[in-house]
C-alpha cells in the first residue's frame, strides 16, 4: 500500500515529539498497515537550532501552502491559536480534501461545529486526540469506545499546570502565588499563566469533550469559568480536614434544563477516583448509561504524550478508520441548550474572614436560613478579638441561586471584612 | 446506507444487555452511521423466561447455522468456553466472511493466533473489547489509542470477583473463606469459584492483552498463574501496616529475556493509582515509551458494561473501522519469547508461622543471607512460647530464583510449622 505522506506545521515541543514518534518506522508500518512518512514541514523559524532528524522532509515556508500541497496526504496542525494561520491552514487542508490532525483546543472550542461540517462536506476527517488530555486516549474512548452509551455526565482534570499547583500547595502548605512562581521557574507554568490558571484552557477542552460526548455543537460561550487564583493555603488545609481534595475540574452534565458546562475549583472526596490524579496528571471520568463510570488517567501534556495522541490519529487516517468529528454526522449535531449554573444543585464550602466579635455567626446563619440553605458544619478556630479571623462552613445540597443570594447578603455584612470564598463540593 | 444485521448467540446476562443497548436505535444510527438491527438470535433454551424484547429477530436453533446465515452481516458470540460450539461458530462466521464480535477470553487465550489468521485471510475483523475488563475500552485504547507506543509494561486488575474479595477482606478484617461464601451468596462469585480465584480468568485476559500490546501470538501457556486462596486476613493487616494493598494482578513486561507474563497476588503501594480500584472494579495501566503510564478504570463485568463493549465493537463494524486482531497484521505476529518468572527482579513479603523459641529468626536470616537476599524489615508480634506465631518479613529487590531458594530452605526448618506464604511486592 502507498505510504501516508504527512505534512507537519509546527516544530515546537510537540512537533519534535511527533517527528521522533514517526521515526519508529517499523512499528508504525505494522500498526498503520503502511508506511507513515514525514514528507514536508513548516515552522515559524526555519533556522532555529533543533535537535531533530527531519529525514528527507522538504521545507514549506507557509502552513497554508503546506496544507494544500499535492505531495501530502494528511495535514498535522501544531501551530495553535483559535484563529489566524492555524484556522486558515486547517480550512485549506479540509477544502483540499486532506484529513487534518490537530492539537488545537482553542480552534476547536471556537470553530468546532464549522470545521466539523467543512470536514464532512469534503469527505475527510478532523482528528484531535491531542487537543484534550494529552496522551490519554479520551477522544477515542468517548466517541468510539463508549459509543453505545448515552453520556450522563463527564468531569475531568484537564490542565496539568493547575493540578500541579494545587498538588504542590497541598504537599507544601504554601500559598498560591509562591507555588505559581516556582511552577514558572520549573517550566510547568507560562510566563503569562492566566490562560491556564484562570480556567480558559480547561474550558476549551471541556467544550470539545462536551460536543463529542453529547453530539452537540461546541458551546464554549456557555461554559461557566472560574480559575484557581483565589484558592488559599487555608482552603487546602480545611479541605484536608473535611476529607476533600481541591481540583480544578471541567464538568459537563445532562440536566432537565439542558447541558451544564462549568469549570471551577471543586472539593471532591479524597476517596473519589479522580482525587488520586495528582501533579501534572490529567484525568477524565465519563458516566454512561450502560457502562457506568469509566476513569482515564495519564499525562496531559509534554512532547511524548502529545505526540502519542497525534500519531494515533495518523494511524487511524492511515488505516482509513473514520469517525465523525463529534461522534455523529455534522448535520445531526444538536444545538447545545445550556443549563445555567444558577440551577446547579450541590453542596458548598464557604470561607469568610470576619471580625472576631459576638453575633457575627448569628448573622451569617440567618442569611443562610433566609435563603433556605441548610448548614452542615461550621468551624471557627483561633481567636483574635476585634480582628479578622477565618470562619469556614459547609452546606447541605441546595440550588446555586439560593447560595449566591445568601453569599451576597453575607458579603455585605459589616463584620465580613474580605470577599467570601465559595468552593463547590462535588460528590462523585 | 443499509442496516447492519446482527446475529446474536447467547441470551444470558450479557446477551440481555446487548439486546437492550441495541434498542437505542436513534443513538446507534448516529454513532454507527446506519441502523444496527438485531436480526437473528440463538440461545441454549429458547423457552426460558426472559424479560427481553427481541423485536422481529428470528430464532435460529444452532449457533453455527446462525454464524453462516445469509441474512446476518456480523456474528456476536456470547456463548463462552474455549472450545466446542463457541469455537465452531466463530470459525464458521469468519470462514463465511462475517466479522465476529466476542466476549470470549478463554477462546482467544487458547486460539487467538489461529483465529486472527482466519479472520485476516477472510478479510474480516475479530473484535473482542468485551473479553477484557468489561466496559473499559482497553482493547481500543491499547491497539488504537496508544498505537504510537512501544509498550514496556502493562498490569491490571482483571477479575472483579477477586478484587471484590480482597477489598471486602480488607474492609472487614475477615478471612478469605468467609468472604468467598458471602460473595457466592451475593452472586459476585460462582458456585465453583476456582476459575476466578485461582487466577485462570485473569490469565486468559492477560494473555490476550499481552498479544495486543506486544504484537505477538497469544501465549497463554507461558503465563505464571497463582490465585488468592492463600491470602489470609493477617496478610491484609500487615500489608496495611507496611503501606500496601493486596491486589491480584496480571502483569506483562518486556524484559531482556523476553516477555514476562504473570498472574499472582501483589502488594502495591497504597499510593499507586491502581490501588484505588476497589471492589468489583477493574483497572489497567499501560506503560508506553511515548505516553508513559495511562490508567483505565471501570466496571469489569455485568450486563451494562459488557454490552457497552460489545456494541462499541458493532459500531466499529458498522462504520467499517478495521484494526488487526492483535494490532498488527496476523502474519506479522511474532512468536512470544517467554521470560521465566525465576528471573523476576523485585521485593518480597514473606509470612512464616514459626515456633516461638530462641534461634528461629537467626535460622531464617541465615537462609536469606546464604541466598544473597537482603532483609528489609522483620516483624514478630505476640508471644506464645513453644507455639506457632507469625513472623513477617520483607526483602530488598532480588531475583526470584534466589528468593525461592531461600524459601525452600526456610520451609524445611523444623521450627517453621506451616508452609511459608510469599507475596511479591510491585513498586509501580
PDB file of N, CA and C in Angstrom, chain B residues 85-137:
ATOM      1  N   UNK B  85     -18.861 -25.449  20.814  1.00  0.00           N
ATOM      2  CA  UNK B  85     -19.731 -24.722  19.888  1.00  0.00           C
ATOM      3  C   UNK B  85     -19.303 -23.265  19.687  1.00  0.00           C
ATOM      4  N   UNK B  86     -18.747 -22.655  20.725  1.00  0.00           N
ATOM      5  CA  UNK B  86     -18.316 -21.262  20.571  1.00  0.00           C
ATOM      6  C   UNK B  86     -17.244 -21.168  19.487  1.00  0.00           C
ATOM      7  N   UNK B  87     -16.270 -22.042  19.573  1.00  0.00           N
ATOM      8  CA  UNK B  87     -15.182 -22.036  18.584  1.00  0.00           C
ATOM      9  C   UNK B  87     -15.713 -22.388  17.204  1.00  0.00           C
ATOM     10  N   UNK B  88     -16.550 -23.416  17.145  1.00  0.00           N
ATOM     11  CA  UNK B  88     -17.113 -23.828  15.852  1.00  0.00           C
ATOM     12  C   UNK B  88     -17.858 -22.671  15.193  1.00  0.00           C
ATOM     13  N   UNK B  89     -18.641 -21.971  15.995  1.00  0.00           N
ATOM     14  CA  UNK B  89     -19.469 -20.902  15.441  1.00  0.00           C
ATOM     15  C   UNK B  89     -18.611 -19.719  14.985  1.00  0.00           C
ATOM     16  N   UNK B  90     -17.616 -19.359  15.795  1.00  0.00           N
ATOM     17  CA  UNK B  90     -16.735 -18.245  15.413  1.00  0.00           C
ATOM     18  C   UNK B  90     -15.986 -18.598  14.130  1.00  0.00           C
ATOM     19  N   UNK B  91     -15.479 -19.804  14.050  1.00  0.00           N
ATOM     20  CA  UNK B  91     -14.781 -20.221  12.823  1.00  0.00           C
ATOM     21  C   UNK B  91     -15.715 -20.207  11.615  1.00  0.00           C
ATOM     22  N   UNK B  92     -16.936 -20.668  11.843  1.00  0.00           N
ATOM     23  CA  UNK B  92     -17.900 -20.702  10.732  1.00  0.00           C
ATOM     24  C   UNK B  92     -18.202 -19.289  10.244  1.00  0.00           C
ATOM     25  N   UNK B  93     -18.358 -18.345  11.190  1.00  0.00           N
ATOM     26  CA  UNK B  93     -18.657 -16.964  10.801  1.00  0.00           C
ATOM     27  C   UNK B  93     -17.493 -16.377  10.009  1.00  0.00           C
ATOM     28  N   UNK B  94     -16.283 -16.554  10.511  1.00  0.00           N
ATOM     29  CA  UNK B  94     -15.114 -15.985   9.821  1.00  0.00           C
ATOM     30  C   UNK B  94     -14.951 -16.608   8.437  1.00  0.00           C
ATOM     31  N   UNK B  95     -15.126 -17.928   8.391  1.00  0.00           N
ATOM     32  CA  UNK B  95     -14.998 -18.602   7.092  1.00  0.00           C
ATOM     33  C   UNK B  95     -16.049 -18.095   6.118  1.00  0.00           C
ATOM     34  N   UNK B  96     -17.220 -17.697   6.644  1.00  0.00           N
ATOM     35  CA  UNK B  96     -18.286 -17.162   5.782  1.00  0.00           C
ATOM     36  C   UNK B  96     -18.092 -15.661   5.538  1.00  0.00           C
ATOM     37  N   UNK B  97     -16.909 -15.162   5.910  1.00  0.00           N
ATOM     38  CA  UNK B  97     -16.553 -13.752   5.715  1.00  0.00           C
ATOM     39  C   UNK B  97     -17.466 -12.797   6.462  1.00  0.00           C
ATOM     40  N   UNK B  98     -17.853 -13.232   7.665  1.00  0.00           N
ATOM     41  CA  UNK B  98     -18.632 -12.340   8.523  1.00  0.00           C
ATOM     42  C   UNK B  98     -17.767 -11.926   9.712  1.00  0.00           C
ATOM     43  N   UNK B  99     -17.708 -10.624   9.990  1.00  0.00           N
ATOM     44  CA  UNK B  99     -16.965 -10.194  11.178  1.00  0.00           C
ATOM     45  C   UNK B  99     -17.580 -10.784  12.439  1.00  0.00           C
ATOM     46  N   UNK B 100     -16.726 -10.979  13.430  1.00  0.00           N
ATOM     47  CA  UNK B 100     -17.160 -11.570  14.695  1.00  0.00           C
ATOM     48  C   UNK B 100     -16.884 -10.600  15.834  1.00  0.00           C
ATOM     49  N   UNK B 101     -17.856 -10.471  16.729  1.00  0.00           N
ATOM     50  CA  UNK B 101     -17.681  -9.734  17.980  1.00  0.00           C
ATOM     51  C   UNK B 101     -17.865 -10.744  19.097  1.00  0.00           C
ATOM     52  N   UNK B 102     -16.865 -10.858  19.965  1.00  0.00           N
ATOM     53  CA  UNK B 102     -16.949 -11.876  21.012  1.00  0.00           C
ATOM     54  C   UNK B 102     -16.516 -11.322  22.362  1.00  0.00           C
ATOM     55  N   UNK B 103     -17.061 -11.921  23.424  1.00  0.00           N
ATOM     56  CA  UNK B 103     -16.654 -11.581  24.788  1.00  0.00           C
ATOM     57  C   UNK B 103     -15.867 -12.738  25.390  1.00  0.00           C
ATOM     58  N   UNK B 104     -15.404 -13.647  24.535  1.00  0.00           N
ATOM     59  CA  UNK B 104     -14.889 -14.937  24.995  1.00  0.00           C
ATOM     60  C   UNK B 104     -13.363 -14.929  25.146  1.00  0.00           C
ATOM     61  N   UNK B 105     -12.909 -14.642  26.372  1.00  0.00           N
ATOM     62  CA  UNK B 105     -11.453 -14.579  26.618  1.00  0.00           C
ATOM     63  C   UNK B 105     -10.806 -15.950  26.574  1.00  0.00           C
ATOM     64  N   UNK B 106     -11.530 -16.975  27.011  1.00  0.00           N
ATOM     65  CA  UNK B 106     -10.942 -18.314  27.008  1.00  0.00           C
ATOM     66  C   UNK B 106     -10.637 -18.754  25.577  1.00  0.00           C
ATOM     67  N   UNK B 107     -11.578 -18.474  24.690  1.00  0.00           N
ATOM     68  CA  UNK B 107     -11.400 -18.817  23.276  1.00  0.00           C
ATOM     69  C   UNK B 107     -10.180 -18.098  22.691  1.00  0.00           C
ATOM     70  N   UNK B 108     -10.076 -16.795  22.970  1.00  0.00           N
ATOM     71  CA  UNK B 108      -8.960 -16.020  22.422  1.00  0.00           C
ATOM     72  C   UNK B 108      -7.639 -16.426  23.057  1.00  0.00           C
ATOM     73  N   UNK B 109      -7.681 -16.724  24.361  1.00  0.00           N
ATOM     74  CA  UNK B 109      -6.437 -17.102  25.039  1.00  0.00           C
ATOM     75  C   UNK B 109      -5.894 -18.393  24.459  1.00  0.00           C
ATOM     76  N   UNK B 110      -6.796 -19.296  24.090  1.00  0.00           N
ATOM     77  CA  UNK B 110      -6.340 -20.590  23.577  1.00  0.00           C
ATOM     78  C   UNK B 110      -6.102 -20.564  22.073  1.00  0.00           C
ATOM     79  N   UNK B 111      -6.976 -19.895  21.333  1.00  0.00           N
ATOM     80  CA  UNK B 111      -6.912 -19.987  19.865  1.00  0.00           C
ATOM     81  C   UNK B 111      -6.724 -18.633  19.184  1.00  0.00           C
ATOM     82  N   UNK B 112      -6.230 -17.646  19.939  1.00  0.00           N
ATOM     83  CA  UNK B 112      -6.172 -16.282  19.417  1.00  0.00           C
ATOM     84  C   UNK B 112      -5.424 -16.142  18.104  1.00  0.00           C
ATOM     85  N   UNK B 113      -4.225 -16.709  18.027  1.00  0.00           N
ATOM     86  CA  UNK B 113      -3.414 -16.510  16.823  1.00  0.00           C
ATOM     87  C   UNK B 113      -4.070 -17.190  15.618  1.00  0.00           C
ATOM     88  N   UNK B 114      -4.581 -18.389  15.832  1.00  0.00           N
ATOM     89  CA  UNK B 114      -5.289 -19.117  14.767  1.00  0.00           C
ATOM     90  C   UNK B 114      -6.486 -18.309  14.264  1.00  0.00           C
ATOM     91  N   UNK B 115      -7.291 -17.796  15.191  1.00  0.00           N
ATOM     92  CA  UNK B 115      -8.488 -17.049  14.792  1.00  0.00           C
ATOM     93  C   UNK B 115      -8.119 -15.722  14.122  1.00  0.00           C
ATOM     94  N   UNK B 116      -7.036 -15.082  14.602  1.00  0.00           N
ATOM     95  CA  UNK B 116      -6.590 -13.835  13.965  1.00  0.00           C
ATOM     96  C   UNK B 116      -6.232 -14.094  12.510  1.00  0.00           C
ATOM     97  N   UNK B 117      -5.556 -15.207  12.255  1.00  0.00           N
ATOM     98  CA  UNK B 117      -5.169 -15.538  10.875  1.00  0.00           C
ATOM     99  C   UNK B 117      -6.400 -15.863  10.029  1.00  0.00           C
ATOM    100  N   UNK B 118      -7.316 -16.588  10.665  1.00  0.00           N
ATOM    101  CA  UNK B 118      -8.535 -16.942   9.935  1.00  0.00           C
ATOM    102  C   UNK B 118      -9.333 -15.681   9.564  1.00  0.00           C
ATOM    103  N   UNK B 119      -9.421 -14.755  10.517  1.00  0.00           N
ATOM    104  CA  UNK B 119     -10.140 -13.503  10.255  1.00  0.00           C
ATOM    105  C   UNK B 119      -9.459 -12.757   9.111  1.00  0.00           C
ATOM    106  N   UNK B 120      -8.151 -12.674   9.192  1.00  0.00           N
ATOM    107  CA  UNK B 120      -7.420 -11.889   8.203  1.00  0.00           C
ATOM    108  C   UNK B 120      -7.478 -12.520   6.822  1.00  0.00           C
ATOM    109  N   UNK B 121      -7.359 -13.842   6.786  1.00  0.00           N
ATOM    110  CA  UNK B 121      -7.375 -14.467   5.460  1.00  0.00           C
ATOM    111  C   UNK B 121      -8.758 -14.360   4.824  1.00  0.00           C
ATOM    112  N   UNK B 122      -9.784 -14.152   5.643  1.00  0.00           N
ATOM    113  CA  UNK B 122     -11.122 -13.945   5.097  1.00  0.00           C
ATOM    114  C   UNK B 122     -11.485 -12.461   4.976  1.00  0.00           C
ATOM    115  N   UNK B 123     -10.529 -11.604   5.336  1.00  0.00           N
ATOM    116  CA  UNK B 123     -10.757 -10.172   5.158  1.00  0.00           C
ATOM    117  C   UNK B 123     -11.806  -9.582   6.078  1.00  0.00           C
ATOM    118  N   UNK B 124     -12.002 -10.186   7.241  1.00  0.00           N
ATOM    119  CA  UNK B 124     -12.977  -9.632   8.189  1.00  0.00           C
ATOM    120  C   UNK B 124     -12.339  -9.472   9.564  1.00  0.00           C
ATOM    121  N   UNK B 125     -12.998  -8.706  10.409  1.00  0.00           N
ATOM    122  CA  UNK B 125     -12.382  -8.463  11.704  1.00  0.00           C
ATOM    123  C   UNK B 125     -12.938  -9.345  12.803  1.00  0.00           C
ATOM    124  N   UNK B 126     -12.078  -9.514  13.803  1.00  0.00           N
ATOM    125  CA  UNK B 126     -12.409 -10.265  15.006  1.00  0.00           C
ATOM    126  C   UNK B 126     -12.266  -9.265  16.148  1.00  0.00           C
ATOM    127  N   UNK B 127     -13.391  -8.862  16.726  1.00  0.00           N
ATOM    128  CA  UNK B 127     -13.385  -7.804  17.735  1.00  0.00           C
ATOM    129  C   UNK B 127     -13.729  -8.392  19.096  1.00  0.00           C
ATOM    130  N   UNK B 128     -13.099  -7.897  20.154  1.00  0.00           N
ATOM    131  CA  UNK B 128     -13.240  -8.559  21.460  1.00  0.00           C
ATOM    132  C   UNK B 128     -13.075  -7.594  22.626  1.00  0.00           C
ATOM    133  N   UNK B 129     -13.552  -6.372  22.452  1.00  0.00           N
ATOM    134  CA  UNK B 129     -13.450  -5.394  23.552  1.00  0.00           C
ATOM    135  C   UNK B 129     -14.048  -5.944  24.837  1.00  0.00           C
ATOM    136  N   UNK B 130     -15.142  -6.697  24.720  1.00  0.00           N
ATOM    137  CA  UNK B 130     -15.845  -7.191  25.911  1.00  0.00           C
ATOM    138  C   UNK B 130     -15.121  -8.343  26.594  1.00  0.00           C
ATOM    139  N   UNK B 131     -14.092  -8.887  25.939  1.00  0.00           N
ATOM    140  CA  UNK B 131     -13.417 -10.054  26.521  1.00  0.00           C
ATOM    141  C   UNK B 131     -12.494  -9.673  27.678  1.00  0.00           C
ATOM    142  N   UNK B 132     -12.069  -8.426  27.717  1.00  0.00           N
ATOM    143  CA  UNK B 132     -11.117  -7.982  28.737  1.00  0.00           C
ATOM    144  C   UNK B 132     -11.639  -6.728  29.432  1.00  0.00           C
ATOM    145  N   UNK B 133     -11.757  -6.796  30.744  1.00  0.00           N
ATOM    146  CA  UNK B 133     -12.067  -5.617  31.561  1.00  0.00           C
ATOM    147  C   UNK B 133     -13.408  -4.973  31.214  1.00  0.00           C
ATOM    148  N   UNK B 134     -14.374  -5.797  30.821  1.00  0.00           N
ATOM    149  CA  UNK B 134     -15.760  -5.349  30.663  1.00  0.00           C
ATOM    150  C   UNK B 134     -15.924  -4.044  29.921  1.00  0.00           C
ATOM    151  N   UNK B 135     -16.455  -3.049  30.606  1.00  0.00           N
ATOM    152  CA  UNK B 135     -16.805  -1.793  29.949  1.00  0.00           C
ATOM    153  C   UNK B 135     -15.636  -0.867  29.674  1.00  0.00           C
ATOM    154  N   UNK B 136     -14.461  -1.178  30.176  1.00  0.00           N
ATOM    155  CA  UNK B 136     -13.298  -0.309  29.945  1.00  0.00           C
ATOM    156  C   UNK B 136     -12.828  -0.492  28.505  1.00  0.00           C
ATOM    157  N   UNK B 137     -12.721   0.586  27.736  1.00  0.00           N
ATOM    158  CA  UNK B 137     -12.290   0.408  26.339  1.00  0.00           C
ATOM    159  C   UNK B 137     -10.780   0.226  26.241  1.00  0.00           C
TER     160      UNK B 137
END
